[in-house]
Amino acid sequence: MCAFTGLEISYKKIASFCEDGQPVPSSPVPPPTMQVRRWDWSIHSVDITDPLEAAKYLGVYLPLHGQDIESFNWCYKYLAESSDRLISRRTSPDCKLLVLEMQVVPGILYRSGKAACSAAQYIQIDKLLATIIRRILFLPRSFPHALLFLPRQYSGHGRKSIADLSQLQKWGAIHRAIALGGAPEKAANSLMTRAHRLFDNPDITCLMT
């Protein structure tokens, strides 16, 4: 509760970010806390014990426990339910593919492009998408998965992969922050430095230079 305006702050809409934090494997991770001030402006720590897996902030779901299971489940369920309704419609395959790429996939990208899903989870979503495309085009189940997302110039179908589009959105946000300079650039560089330290990936170092 704010002492001056009387407004109540919901901690579910507050996300905590770690900058240049050094992990200590030997010590347990303390529960997250929120710092609030009393009427005399003294600091009081409140433990956050909410069991939610993610918090919604400005329309984006942010994971609270490292693994964004909720976003993956939502994307997978949304794609499956939308495709079932789409395939059952009496219309041409071209029309179904257009609705899939212009309405269903962008709806998934709004969340998957900001989710902390693993590469394996993105691959599972793409496998479901490939199954949907095969059903729309009446292709056999043995049709190669890779040919569906291969560009047309290489004799593929040229369909868009949700995993690729999600990663492009994330890298685009990082590059825009670096190009802005100032505080956004420092935040993006700090994120890249932490990723390099955690995963020891030489490709990340090349992107930072």
Coordinates of C-alpha atoms in Angstrom, one line a residue:
M1 CA 0.0 0.0 0.0
C2 CA 1.4 3.4 -1.0
A3 CA 1.7 5.8 1.9
F4 CA 0.9 8.8 -0.2
T5 CA -1.7 7.8 -2.7
G6 CA -3.3 4.8 -1.0
L7 CA -2.8 2.6 -4.1
E8 CA -2.1 -1.1 -3.6
I9 CA 0.7 -2.7 -5.5
S10 CA 0.2 -6.2 -6.7
Y11 CA 3.5 -8.1 -6.5
K12 CA 2.3 -10.5 -9.3
K13 CA 2.9 -7.6 -11.7
I14 CA 6.5 -7.1 -10.5
A15 CA 9.3 -9.1 -12.1
S16 CA 12.8 -9.4 -10.6
F17 CA 15.8 -9.4 -12.9
C18 CA 19.4 -10.4 -11.9
E19 CA 22.2 -8.4 -13.3
D20 CA 25.8 -9.7 -13.2
G21 CA 24.8 -12.1 -10.4
Q22 CA 27.4 -14.8 -9.4
P23 CA 25.7 -18.1 -8.7
V24 CA 26.8 -19.9 -5.5
P25 CA 26.1 -23.7 -6.0
S26 CA 26.8 -24.5 -2.3
S27 CA 24.1 -22.3 -0.9
P28 CA 20.3 -22.7 -1.4
V29 CA 18.5 -20.0 -3.4
P30 CA 16.5 -17.8 -1.0
P31 CA 12.9 -17.2 -1.7
P32 CA 12.1 -14.0 -3.7
T33 CA 11.2 -10.9 -1.7
M34 CA 9.7 -7.5 -2.3
Q35 CA 11.0 -4.4 -0.6
V36 CA 8.2 -2.2 0.8
R37 CA 8.3 0.9 3.0
R38 CA 6.3 1.5 6.2
W39 CA 4.7 4.8 7.1
D40 CA 7.9 6.0 8.7
W41 CA 9.7 5.1 5.4
S42 CA 11.6 2.2 6.9
I43 CA 12.2 -0.8 4.7
H44 CA 10.3 -4.0 5.2
S45 CA 10.9 -7.2 3.3
V46 CA 7.9 -9.3 2.2
D47 CA 8.5 -12.9 1.2
I48 CA 6.8 -13.9 -2.1
T49 CA 5.3 -17.4 -1.6
D50 CA 2.8 -17.4 -4.5
P51 CA 2.8 -20.8 -6.2
L52 CA 2.2 -19.3 -9.7
E53 CA 4.5 -20.5 -12.4
A54 CA 4.3 -17.2 -14.3
A55 CA 3.0 -13.6 -13.8
K56 CA 1.3 -11.5 -16.4
Y57 CA 2.8 -8.1 -17.0
L58 CA 1.6 -5.8 -19.8
G59 CA 0.1 -8.8 -21.7
V60 CA 3.3 -10.8 -21.4
Y61 CA 3.7 -13.9 -19.2
L62 CA 7.0 -13.9 -17.3
P63 CA 8.2 -17.1 -15.7
L64 CA 8.9 -17.0 -11.9
H65 CA 10.8 -20.2 -11.5
G66 CA 13.2 -20.3 -14.4
Q67 CA 11.3 -22.8 -16.6
D68 CA 8.4 -21.3 -18.6
I69 CA 6.2 -24.4 -18.6
E70 CA 3.0 -22.4 -18.6
S71 CA 3.8 -20.5 -21.9
F72 CA 4.8 -23.8 -23.6
N73 CA 1.5 -25.5 -22.5
W74 CA -0.5 -22.5 -23.6
C75 CA 1.1 -22.3 -27.1
Y76 CA 0.8 -26.0 -27.7
K77 CA -2.8 -26.1 -26.6
Y78 CA -3.7 -23.0 -28.6
L79 CA -2.1 -24.4 -31.7
A80 CA -3.8 -27.8 -31.3
E81 CA -7.3 -26.3 -30.7
S82 CA -7.0 -23.7 -33.4
S83 CA -5.9 -26.2 -36.0
D84 CA -8.7 -28.6 -35.2
R85 CA -11.3 -25.9 -35.9
L86 CA -9.4 -24.7 -39.0
I87 CA -9.0 -28.2 -40.6
S88 CA -12.7 -28.9 -40.1
R89 CA -13.7 -25.9 -42.2
R90 CA -15.0 -26.5 -45.7
T91 CA -12.6 -24.4 -47.7
S92 CA -9.5 -24.7 -49.9
P93 CA -6.1 -25.7 -48.5
D94 CA -4.6 -22.4 -49.6
C95 CA -7.2 -20.5 -47.5
K96 CA -6.5 -22.7 -44.5
L97 CA -2.7 -22.1 -44.8
L98 CA -3.3 -18.4 -45.1
V99 CA -5.4 -18.3 -41.9
L100 CA -2.8 -20.5 -40.2
E101 CA 0.1 -18.2 -41.1
M102 CA -1.7 -14.8 -40.7
Q103 CA -3.8 -15.5 -37.6
V104 CA -2.9 -18.6 -35.7
V105 CA 0.9 -18.3 -35.8
P106 CA 1.1 -14.6 -34.9
G107 CA -1.1 -15.3 -31.9
I108 CA 1.4 -17.9 -30.7
L109 CA 4.4 -15.6 -31.5
Y110 CA 3.0 -12.9 -29.2
R111 CA 3.7 -15.2 -26.3
S112 CA 6.4 -17.6 -27.6
G113 CA 8.6 -14.7 -28.8
K114 CA 8.9 -13.6 -25.2
A115 CA 8.8 -16.9 -23.4
A116 CA 11.7 -18.7 -21.8
C117 CA 11.1 -22.0 -23.5
S118 CA 13.9 -24.5 -24.2
A119 CA 14.9 -25.5 -27.7
A120 CA 13.3 -28.9 -27.2
Q121 CA 10.0 -27.2 -26.4
Y122 CA 10.1 -25.1 -29.5
I123 CA 10.8 -28.2 -31.5
Q124 CA 7.7 -29.9 -30.1
I125 CA 5.6 -26.9 -31.1
D126 CA 7.1 -27.1 -34.6
K127 CA 6.4 -30.8 -34.9
L128 CA 2.7 -30.1 -34.1
L129 CA 2.8 -27.3 -36.7
A130 CA 4.3 -29.7 -39.3
T131 CA 1.5 -32.2 -38.6
I132 CA -1.1 -29.6 -39.1
I133 CA 0.4 -28.5 -42.4
R134 CA 0.6 -32.1 -43.7
R135 CA -3.1 -32.6 -42.8
I136 CA -4.1 -29.4 -44.7
L137 CA -2.0 -30.3 -47.8
F138 CA -3.0 -34.0 -47.6
L139 CA 0.6 -35.1 -47.4
P140 CA 1.6 -38.5 -46.1
R141 CA 2.9 -38.8 -42.5
S142 CA 6.2 -39.9 -43.9
F143 CA 6.8 -36.6 -45.7
P144 CA 10.1 -35.1 -44.4
H145 CA 9.6 -32.6 -41.6
A146 CA 12.5 -30.4 -42.8
L147 CA 11.1 -29.9 -46.3
L148 CA 8.1 -28.1 -44.9
F149 CA 10.1 -25.3 -43.5
L150 CA 12.9 -25.3 -46.2
P151 CA 12.8 -22.2 -48.5
R152 CA 11.2 -22.6 -51.9
Q153 CA 14.5 -21.8 -53.6
Y154 CA 15.9 -25.1 -52.1
S155 CA 12.8 -27.1 -53.3
G156 CA 11.0 -26.8 -50.0
H157 CA 7.5 -25.7 -49.1
G158 CA 8.8 -22.4 -47.5
R159 CA 6.5 -22.6 -44.4
K160 CA 7.4 -20.5 -41.4
S161 CA 8.8 -22.2 -38.3
I162 CA 7.5 -20.9 -35.0
A163 CA 10.9 -21.7 -33.4
D164 CA 12.8 -19.7 -35.9
L165 CA 10.4 -16.7 -35.8
S166 CA 10.5 -16.7 -32.0
Q167 CA 14.3 -16.6 -31.9
L168 CA 14.3 -13.8 -34.5
Q169 CA 12.0 -11.7 -32.3
K170 CA 14.3 -12.2 -29.3
W171 CA 17.5 -11.4 -31.1
G172 CA 15.8 -8.4 -32.8
A173 CA 14.9 -7.0 -29.4
I174 CA 18.5 -7.4 -28.2
H175 CA 19.9 -5.8 -31.2
R176 CA 17.5 -2.9 -31.0
A177 CA 18.4 -2.3 -27.4
I178 CA 22.1 -2.3 -28.3
A179 CA 21.5 0.2 -31.1
L180 CA 19.6 2.6 -28.9
G181 CA 22.6 3.0 -26.6
G182 CA 22.5 4.3 -23.0
A183 CA 20.6 2.2 -20.4
P184 CA 19.1 -0.2 -23.0
E185 CA 22.5 -1.0 -24.4
K186 CA 23.9 -1.7 -20.9
A187 CA 21.0 -3.9 -20.1
A188 CA 21.4 -5.9 -23.3
N189 CA 25.1 -6.2 -22.9
S190 CA 24.6 -7.4 -19.3
L191 CA 22.1 -10.0 -20.5
M192 CA 24.6 -11.3 -23.1
T193 CA 27.5 -11.3 -20.6
R194 CA 25.4 -13.4 -18.2
A195 CA 24.3 -15.8 -21.0
H196 CA 28.0 -16.2 -22.0
R197 CA 29.0 -16.9 -18.4
L198 CA 26.2 -19.5 -17.9
F199 CA 26.5 -21.3 -21.2
D200 CA 30.1 -20.6 -22.2
N201 CA 29.0 -20.1 -25.8
P202 CA 31.7 -18.5 -28.1
D203 CA 29.0 -17.4 -30.6
I204 CA 27.5 -15.1 -27.9
T205 CA 30.9 -13.4 -27.5
C206 CA 31.0 -12.8 -31.3
L207 CA 27.6 -11.1 -31.1
M208 CA 28.8 -8.8 -28.3
T209 CA 31.7 -7.5 -30.3

